[in-house]
Amino acid sequence: MKAFIYWSGGKDATMALHVFVQQYGIVPQLLLCRTSPEGSVAAHEIPASLIQEQAKALNIPVKIIELPPFAPNTVYEETMGAVLQQLVVEGFTHAIFGDIFLEELKAYHQTIHQQYGIACVFPLWGKPTHILCNEIIDSGIETIIASVNLKHLAANLTGNFYDDALIASLPEGVDKCGENGEFHTFVLNAPLFSKPVKVKKRNRDTVTYHTGTAYETTMAFIRLEVAE
């Protein structure tokens, strides 16, 4: 088995990596789909330099794929199709995802990857998030809140540690793992890291996606950079 994992820099991807390595003893390559030279995945707003620091701490190579922000499915599928074809040539057979319970998204991933003979692995699938959130913390994964959807949470939560106190403070209806996009995270340390990733927190800011549509969403995020 030769595997790659879709990497966001957040807690779910890190936990999926942790569980996969425990189960199979295989260390996968990181695959980052970013939507700008400065940011990682959409809505996280994490600089690519910090993702590179995570890769160094993991001693795992990271392959970066450039995608237009919130591209339509046709553009995404065309871009990823070329990437997946190349990965198959390189011998990759399995793709790992940090999805937990979004059935439609899981089915979409499977449909795309099966066209290229790549099997999809979901190490966290079906785990109740009120249990998974504790397992993430107990495993030693240290995480901060990178961004929040202002429809659900206050901007001042960004930059705070994802810990028992924060989880307990989440309003009713907000998923404990943010699986519905209520918040996104960045991992500073984990069992597979050789050293913590040191960050410097700057100012908070906001960004709005899908402006003028029914999907308009405003995210608050904290600007992070590598600490020297």
PDB file of C-alpha atoms in Angstrom:
ATOM      1  CA  MET A   1       0.000   0.000   0.000  1.00  0.00           C
ATOM      2  CA  LYS A   2       1.271   3.455  -0.940  1.00  0.00           C
ATOM      3  CA  ALA A   3      -0.930   6.222   0.419  1.00  0.00           C
ATOM      4  CA  PHE A   4      -1.387   9.976   0.506  1.00  0.00           C
ATOM      5  CA  ILE A   5      -3.513  12.011   2.893  1.00  0.00           C
ATOM      6  CA  TYR A   6      -5.484  15.156   2.083  1.00  0.00           C
ATOM      7  CA  TRP A   7      -3.870  17.640   4.418  1.00  0.00           C
ATOM      8  CA  SER A   8      -5.320  20.861   5.796  1.00  0.00           C
ATOM      9  CA  GLY A   9      -3.048  21.387   8.784  1.00  0.00           C
ATOM     10  CA  GLY A  10      -6.016  20.881  11.102  1.00  0.00           C
ATOM     11  CA  LYS A  11      -6.923  18.465  13.866  1.00  0.00           C
ATOM     12  CA  ASP A  12      -9.105  16.055  11.844  1.00  0.00           C
ATOM     13  CA  ALA A  13      -6.448  15.447   9.201  1.00  0.00           C
ATOM     14  CA  THR A  14      -3.856  15.039  11.950  1.00  0.00           C
ATOM     15  CA  MET A  15      -6.018  12.586  13.873  1.00  0.00           C
ATOM     16  CA  ALA A  16      -6.746  10.640  10.672  1.00  0.00           C
ATOM     17  CA  LEU A  17      -2.998  10.451  10.052  1.00  0.00           C
ATOM     18  CA  HIS A  18      -2.404   9.314  13.642  1.00  0.00           C
ATOM     19  CA  VAL A  19      -5.033   6.555  13.433  1.00  0.00           C
ATOM     20  CA  PHE A  20      -3.925   5.412   9.971  1.00  0.00           C
ATOM     21  CA  VAL A  21      -0.275   5.075  11.001  1.00  0.00           C
ATOM     22  CA  GLN A  22      -1.313   3.175  14.128  1.00  0.00           C
ATOM     23  CA  GLN A  23      -3.468   0.784  12.105  1.00  0.00           C
ATOM     24  CA  TYR A  24      -1.226   0.174   9.097  1.00  0.00           C
ATOM     25  CA  GLY A  25       2.280   1.241  10.123  1.00  0.00           C
ATOM     26  CA  ILE A  26       2.524   3.170   6.863  1.00  0.00           C
ATOM     27  CA  VAL A  27       3.399   6.871   6.701  1.00  0.00           C
ATOM     28  CA  PRO A  28       1.519   8.578   3.841  1.00  0.00           C
ATOM     29  CA  GLN A  29       2.556  11.577   1.785  1.00  0.00           C
ATOM     30  CA  LEU A  30       0.778  14.860   2.532  1.00  0.00           C
ATOM     31  CA  LEU A  31      -1.347  16.381  -0.245  1.00  0.00           C
ATOM     32  CA  LEU A  32      -2.344  20.012   0.245  1.00  0.00           C
ATOM     33  CA  CYS A  33      -4.962  21.594  -1.990  1.00  0.00           C
ATOM     34  CA  ARG A  34      -4.591  25.332  -1.557  1.00  0.00           C
ATOM     35  CA  THR A  35      -6.497  28.164  -3.152  1.00  0.00           C
ATOM     36  CA  SER A  36      -3.888  30.930  -3.029  1.00  0.00           C
ATOM     37  CA  PRO A  37      -0.105  31.262  -2.676  1.00  0.00           C
ATOM     38  CA  GLU A  38      -0.618  32.550   0.898  1.00  0.00           C
ATOM     39  CA  GLY A  39      -3.400  30.326   2.143  1.00  0.00           C
ATOM     40  CA  SER A  40      -3.966  26.613   2.452  1.00  0.00           C
ATOM     41  CA  VAL A  41      -7.456  25.191   2.058  1.00  0.00           C
ATOM     42  CA  ALA A  42     -10.344  27.574   1.717  1.00  0.00           C
ATOM     43  CA  ALA A  43     -11.659  29.077   4.967  1.00  0.00           C
ATOM     44  CA  HIS A  44      -8.608  28.047   7.035  1.00  0.00           C
ATOM     45  CA  GLU A  45      -6.402  30.967   5.910  1.00  0.00           C
ATOM     46  CA  ILE A  46      -3.200  29.230   7.038  1.00  0.00           C
ATOM     47  CA  PRO A  47       0.031  30.336   5.302  1.00  0.00           C
ATOM     48  CA  ALA A  48       1.735  27.656   3.235  1.00  0.00           C
ATOM     49  CA  SER A  49       4.920  28.311   5.237  1.00  0.00           C
ATOM     50  CA  LEU A  50       3.236  26.891   8.332  1.00  0.00           C
ATOM     51  CA  ILE A  51       2.104  23.797   6.457  1.00  0.00           C
ATOM     52  CA  GLN A  52       5.721  23.325   5.413  1.00  0.00           C
ATOM     53  CA  GLU A  53       6.748  23.550   9.085  1.00  0.00           C
ATOM     54  CA  GLN A  54       4.280  20.778   9.912  1.00  0.00           C
ATOM     55  CA  ALA A  55       5.705  18.647   7.097  1.00  0.00           C
ATOM     56  CA  LYS A  56       9.221  19.170   8.478  1.00  0.00           C
ATOM     57  CA  ALA A  57       8.070  18.211  11.979  1.00  0.00           C
ATOM     58  CA  LEU A  58       6.447  15.079  10.545  1.00  0.00           C
ATOM     59  CA  ASN A  59       9.391  14.369   8.246  1.00  0.00           C
ATOM     60  CA  ILE A  60       6.853  13.702   5.504  1.00  0.00           C
ATOM     61  CA  PRO A  61       6.946  15.319   2.039  1.00  0.00           C
ATOM     62  CA  VAL A  62       4.044  17.572   1.094  1.00  0.00           C
ATOM     63  CA  LYS A  63       2.738  17.887  -2.471  1.00  0.00           C
ATOM     64  CA  ILE A  64       0.950  21.197  -3.068  1.00  0.00           C
ATOM     65  CA  ILE A  65      -1.893  21.442  -5.580  1.00  0.00           C
ATOM     66  CA  GLU A  66      -3.056  24.880  -6.707  1.00  0.00           C
ATOM     67  CA  LEU A  67      -6.823  25.281  -7.079  1.00  0.00           C
ATOM     68  CA  PRO A  68      -8.963  28.335  -7.852  1.00  0.00           C
ATOM     69  CA  PRO A  69     -10.829  29.464  -4.717  1.00  0.00           C
ATOM     70  CA  PHE A  70     -14.206  27.747  -4.461  1.00  0.00           C
ATOM     71  CA  ALA A  71     -13.901  26.418  -7.972  1.00  0.00           C
ATOM     72  CA  PRO A  72     -16.925  24.653  -9.486  1.00  0.00           C
ATOM     73  CA  ASN A  73     -16.850  20.870  -9.344  1.00  0.00           C
ATOM     74  CA  THR A  74     -15.942  20.594 -13.022  1.00  0.00           C
ATOM     75  CA  VAL A  75     -12.753  22.646 -12.524  1.00  0.00           C
ATOM     76  CA  TYR A  76     -11.879  20.770  -9.339  1.00  0.00           C
ATOM     77  CA  GLU A  77     -12.393  17.397 -10.999  1.00  0.00           C
ATOM     78  CA  GLU A  78     -10.330  18.333 -14.052  1.00  0.00           C
ATOM     79  CA  THR A  79      -7.438  19.613 -11.927  1.00  0.00           C
ATOM     80  CA  MET A  80      -7.521  16.720  -9.488  1.00  0.00           C
ATOM     81  CA  GLY A  81      -7.913  14.207 -12.306  1.00  0.00           C
ATOM     82  CA  ALA A  82      -4.506  15.167 -13.664  1.00  0.00           C
ATOM     83  CA  VAL A  83      -3.023  15.001 -10.160  1.00  0.00           C
ATOM     84  CA  LEU A  84      -4.523  11.596  -9.430  1.00  0.00           C
ATOM     85  CA  GLN A  85      -3.328  10.191 -12.752  1.00  0.00           C
ATOM     86  CA  GLN A  86       0.222  11.221 -11.856  1.00  0.00           C
ATOM     87  CA  LEU A  87      -0.073   9.774  -8.354  1.00  0.00           C
ATOM     88  CA  VAL A  88      -1.157   6.444  -9.827  1.00  0.00           C
ATOM     89  CA  VAL A  89       1.908   6.512 -12.094  1.00  0.00           C
ATOM     90  CA  GLU A  90       4.003   7.074  -8.946  1.00  0.00           C
ATOM     91  CA  GLY A  91       2.477   3.968  -7.394  1.00  0.00           C
ATOM     92  CA  PHE A  92      -0.066   5.461  -5.002  1.00  0.00           C
ATOM     93  CA  THR A  93      -3.037   3.207  -4.300  1.00  0.00           C
ATOM     94  CA  HIS A  94      -4.882   4.769  -1.342  1.00  0.00           C
ATOM     95  CA  ALA A  95      -6.190   8.228  -0.402  1.00  0.00           C
ATOM     96  CA  ILE A  96      -6.855   9.139   3.244  1.00  0.00           C
ATOM     97  CA  PHE A  97      -9.493  11.617   4.377  1.00  0.00           C
ATOM     98  CA  GLY A  98     -10.358  13.233   7.708  1.00  0.00           C
ATOM     99  CA  ASP A  99     -14.123  13.261   7.042  1.00  0.00           C
ATOM    100  CA  ILE A 100     -16.325  12.170   9.924  1.00  0.00           C
ATOM    101  CA  PHE A 101     -19.991  12.035   8.956  1.00  0.00           C
ATOM    102  CA  LEU A 102     -20.823  14.025   5.815  1.00  0.00           C
ATOM    103  CA  GLU A 103     -22.204  11.230   3.625  1.00  0.00           C
ATOM    104  CA  GLU A 104     -22.534  13.293   0.442  1.00  0.00           C
ATOM    105  CA  LEU A 105     -18.914  14.450   0.645  1.00  0.00           C
ATOM    106  CA  LYS A 106     -17.666  10.919   1.292  1.00  0.00           C
ATOM    107  CA  ALA A 107     -19.569   9.600  -1.738  1.00  0.00           C
ATOM    108  CA  TYR A 108     -18.176  12.406  -3.903  1.00  0.00           C
ATOM    109  CA  HIS A 109     -14.592  11.585  -2.890  1.00  0.00           C
ATOM    110  CA  GLN A 110     -15.163   7.907  -3.611  1.00  0.00           C
ATOM    111  CA  THR A 111     -16.664   8.589  -7.035  1.00  0.00           C
ATOM    112  CA  ILE A 112     -13.692  10.709  -8.123  1.00  0.00           C
ATOM    113  CA  HIS A 113     -10.941   8.449  -6.802  1.00  0.00           C
ATOM    114  CA  GLN A 114     -12.435   5.164  -7.933  1.00  0.00           C
ATOM    115  CA  GLN A 115     -12.170   6.379 -11.535  1.00  0.00           C
ATOM    116  CA  TYR A 116      -8.397   6.127 -11.106  1.00  0.00           C
ATOM    117  CA  GLY A 117      -8.348   2.917  -9.105  1.00  0.00           C
ATOM    118  CA  ILE A 118      -7.498   4.716  -5.860  1.00  0.00           C
ATOM    119  CA  ALA A 119      -9.143   3.340  -2.716  1.00  0.00           C
ATOM    120  CA  CYS A 120     -10.479   5.848  -0.171  1.00  0.00           C
ATOM    121  CA  VAL A 121      -9.730   5.408   3.536  1.00  0.00           C
ATOM    122  CA  PHE A 122     -11.713   7.267   6.222  1.00  0.00           C
ATOM    123  CA  PRO A 123     -10.039   6.537   9.593  1.00  0.00           C
ATOM    124  CA  LEU A 124     -12.448   8.751  11.579  1.00  0.00           C
ATOM    125  CA  TRP A 125     -15.646   7.829   9.774  1.00  0.00           C
ATOM    126  CA  GLY A 126     -18.725   7.389  11.945  1.00  0.00           C
ATOM    127  CA  LYS A 127     -17.028   8.365  15.182  1.00  0.00           C
ATOM    128  CA  PRO A 128     -19.409  10.514  17.308  1.00  0.00           C
ATOM    129  CA  THR A 129     -17.812  13.935  17.424  1.00  0.00           C
ATOM    130  CA  HIS A 130     -18.546  14.458  21.120  1.00  0.00           C
ATOM    131  CA  ILE A 131     -16.286  11.435  21.686  1.00  0.00           C
ATOM    132  CA  LEU A 132     -13.778  12.164  18.926  1.00  0.00           C
ATOM    133  CA  CYS A 133     -13.032  15.667  20.239  1.00  0.00           C
ATOM    134  CA  ASN A 134     -11.837  14.151  23.527  1.00  0.00           C
ATOM    135  CA  GLU A 135      -9.815  11.474  21.738  1.00  0.00           C
ATOM    136  CA  ILE A 136      -8.046  14.166  19.711  1.00  0.00           C
ATOM    137  CA  ILE A 137      -7.025  16.019  22.861  1.00  0.00           C
ATOM    138  CA  ASP A 138      -6.151  12.879  24.797  1.00  0.00           C
ATOM    139  CA  SER A 139      -3.948  11.644  21.930  1.00  0.00           C
ATOM    140  CA  GLY A 140      -1.642  14.616  22.469  1.00  0.00           C
ATOM    141  CA  ILE A 141      -2.677  16.655  19.440  1.00  0.00           C
ATOM    142  CA  GLU A 142      -2.298  20.341  20.375  1.00  0.00           C
ATOM    143  CA  THR A 143      -4.498  22.618  18.315  1.00  0.00           C
ATOM    144  CA  ILE A 144      -5.595  26.231  18.046  1.00  0.00           C
ATOM    145  CA  ILE A 145      -8.676  27.685  16.406  1.00  0.00           C
ATOM    146  CA  ALA A 146      -7.589  29.202  13.094  1.00  0.00           C
ATOM    147  CA  SER A 147     -10.944  30.515  11.854  1.00  0.00           C
ATOM    148  CA  VAL A 148     -14.619  30.615  12.775  1.00  0.00           C
ATOM    149  CA  ASN A 149     -17.850  31.072  10.887  1.00  0.00           C
ATOM    150  CA  LEU A 150     -19.294  34.284  12.362  1.00  0.00           C
ATOM    151  CA  LYS A 151     -22.793  32.889  11.935  1.00  0.00           C
ATOM    152  CA  HIS A 152     -22.013  30.403  14.691  1.00  0.00           C
ATOM    153  CA  LEU A 153     -19.098  31.684  16.784  1.00  0.00           C
ATOM    154  CA  ALA A 154     -17.408  34.883  17.935  1.00  0.00           C
ATOM    155  CA  ALA A 155     -14.220  36.124  16.297  1.00  0.00           C
ATOM    156  CA  ASN A 156     -12.350  36.217  19.613  1.00  0.00           C
ATOM    157  CA  LEU A 157     -12.278  32.415  19.700  1.00  0.00           C
ATOM    158  CA  THR A 158      -9.622  32.440  16.970  1.00  0.00           C
ATOM    159  CA  GLY A 159      -6.158  31.844  18.356  1.00  0.00           C
ATOM    160  CA  ASN A 160      -7.497  29.983  21.400  1.00  0.00           C
ATOM    161  CA  PHE A 161      -6.506  26.419  22.174  1.00  0.00           C
ATOM    162  CA  TYR A 162      -8.882  23.658  21.193  1.00  0.00           C
ATOM    163  CA  ASP A 163      -9.142  22.137  24.655  1.00  0.00           C
ATOM    164  CA  ASP A 164     -11.719  20.834  27.103  1.00  0.00           C
ATOM    165  CA  ALA A 165     -12.700  24.333  28.223  1.00  0.00           C
ATOM    166  CA  LEU A 166     -13.267  25.585  24.690  1.00  0.00           C
ATOM    167  CA  ILE A 167     -15.251  22.506  23.708  1.00  0.00           C
ATOM    168  CA  ALA A 168     -17.446  22.901  26.788  1.00  0.00           C
ATOM    169  CA  SER A 169     -18.083  26.550  25.851  1.00  0.00           C
ATOM    170  CA  LEU A 170     -19.353  25.827  22.318  1.00  0.00           C
ATOM    171  CA  PRO A 171     -22.993  26.878  21.863  1.00  0.00           C
ATOM    172  CA  GLU A 172     -25.678  24.266  21.425  1.00  0.00           C
ATOM    173  CA  GLY A 173     -25.918  23.219  17.790  1.00  0.00           C
ATOM    174  CA  VAL A 174     -22.212  23.751  17.058  1.00  0.00           C
ATOM    175  CA  ASP A 175     -20.496  20.471  16.295  1.00  0.00           C
ATOM    176  CA  LYS A 176     -17.710  19.638  18.762  1.00  0.00           C
ATOM    177  CA  CYS A 177     -15.310  19.010  15.869  1.00  0.00           C
ATOM    178  CA  GLY A 178     -16.651  21.782  13.631  1.00  0.00           C
ATOM    179  CA  GLU A 179     -17.623  19.176  11.042  1.00  0.00           C
ATOM    180  CA  ASN A 180     -20.264  21.493   9.575  1.00  0.00           C
ATOM    181  CA  GLY A 181     -17.720  24.251   8.954  1.00  0.00           C
ATOM    182  CA  GLU A 182     -18.367  26.166  12.183  1.00  0.00           C
ATOM    183  CA  PHE A 183     -14.628  26.474  12.815  1.00  0.00           C
ATOM    184  CA  HIS A 184     -11.268  25.323  11.473  1.00  0.00           C
ATOM    185  CA  THR A 185      -8.044  24.543  13.277  1.00  0.00           C
ATOM    186  CA  PHE A 186      -4.264  24.454  13.023  1.00  0.00           C
ATOM    187  CA  VAL A 187      -2.171  21.810  14.771  1.00  0.00           C
ATOM    188  CA  LEU A 188       0.919  22.929  16.673  1.00  0.00           C
ATOM    189  CA  ASN A 189       2.056  19.551  17.937  1.00  0.00           C
ATOM    190  CA  ALA A 190       1.113  15.872  17.712  1.00  0.00           C
ATOM    191  CA  PRO A 191       2.541  12.455  18.593  1.00  0.00           C
ATOM    192  CA  LEU A 192       4.111  12.100  15.132  1.00  0.00           C
ATOM    193  CA  PHE A 193       5.737  15.564  15.233  1.00  0.00           C
ATOM    194  CA  SER A 194       9.458  15.611  16.012  1.00  0.00           C
ATOM    195  CA  LYS A 195       9.034  19.100  17.470  1.00  0.00           C
ATOM    196  CA  PRO A 196       6.214  21.622  17.956  1.00  0.00           C
ATOM    197  CA  VAL A 197       5.428  24.151  15.255  1.00  0.00           C
ATOM    198  CA  LYS A 198       6.043  27.596  16.697  1.00  0.00           C
ATOM    199  CA  VAL A 199       3.685  30.330  15.541  1.00  0.00           C
ATOM    200  CA  LYS A 200       3.378  34.052  16.012  1.00  0.00           C
ATOM    201  CA  LYS A 201      -0.158  35.397  16.307  1.00  0.00           C
ATOM    202  CA  ARG A 202      -0.907  38.641  14.522  1.00  0.00           C
ATOM    203  CA  ASN A 203      -4.174  40.508  14.072  1.00  0.00           C
ATOM    204  CA  ARG A 204      -7.623  39.060  13.510  1.00  0.00           C
ATOM    205  CA  ASP A 205      -9.346  39.665  10.203  1.00  0.00           C
ATOM    206  CA  THR A 206     -12.390  38.537   8.219  1.00  0.00           C
ATOM    207  CA  VAL A 207     -12.984  37.163   4.742  1.00  0.00           C
ATOM    208  CA  THR A 208     -16.290  36.630   2.958  1.00  0.00           C
ATOM    209  CA  TYR A 209     -16.878  33.807   0.495  1.00  0.00           C
ATOM    210  CA  HIS A 210     -19.645  33.409  -2.103  1.00  0.00           C
ATOM    211  CA  THR A 211     -20.532  37.104  -1.802  1.00  0.00           C
ATOM    212  CA  GLY A 212     -24.025  37.929  -2.996  1.00  0.00           C
ATOM    213  CA  THR A 213     -25.197  34.318  -3.137  1.00  0.00           C
ATOM    214  CA  ALA A 214     -27.283  32.124  -0.871  1.00  0.00           C
ATOM    215  CA  TYR A 215     -23.996  30.549   0.292  1.00  0.00           C
ATOM    216  CA  GLU A 216     -22.415  33.814   1.461  1.00  0.00           C
ATOM    217  CA  THR A 217     -20.249  33.078   4.509  1.00  0.00           C
ATOM    218  CA  THR A 218     -18.046  35.379   6.565  1.00  0.00           C
ATOM    219  CA  MET A 219     -15.148  33.770   8.404  1.00  0.00           C
ATOM    220  CA  ALA A 220     -13.060  35.438  11.079  1.00  0.00           C
ATOM    221  CA  PHE A 221      -9.471  34.247  11.272  1.00  0.00           C
ATOM    222  CA  ILE A 222      -6.270  35.042  13.084  1.00  0.00           C
ATOM    223  CA  ARG A 223      -3.199  35.784  11.018  1.00  0.00           C
ATOM    224  CA  LEU A 224      -0.467  33.303  11.877  1.00  0.00           C
ATOM    225  CA  GLU A 225       3.157  33.179  10.822  1.00  0.00           C
ATOM    226  CA  VAL A 226       6.214  31.086  11.599  1.00  0.00           C
ATOM    227  CA  ALA A 227       7.892  32.224  14.819  1.00  0.00           C
ATOM    228  CA  GLU A 228      11.649  32.562  14.497  1.00  0.00           C
TER     229      GLU A 228
END
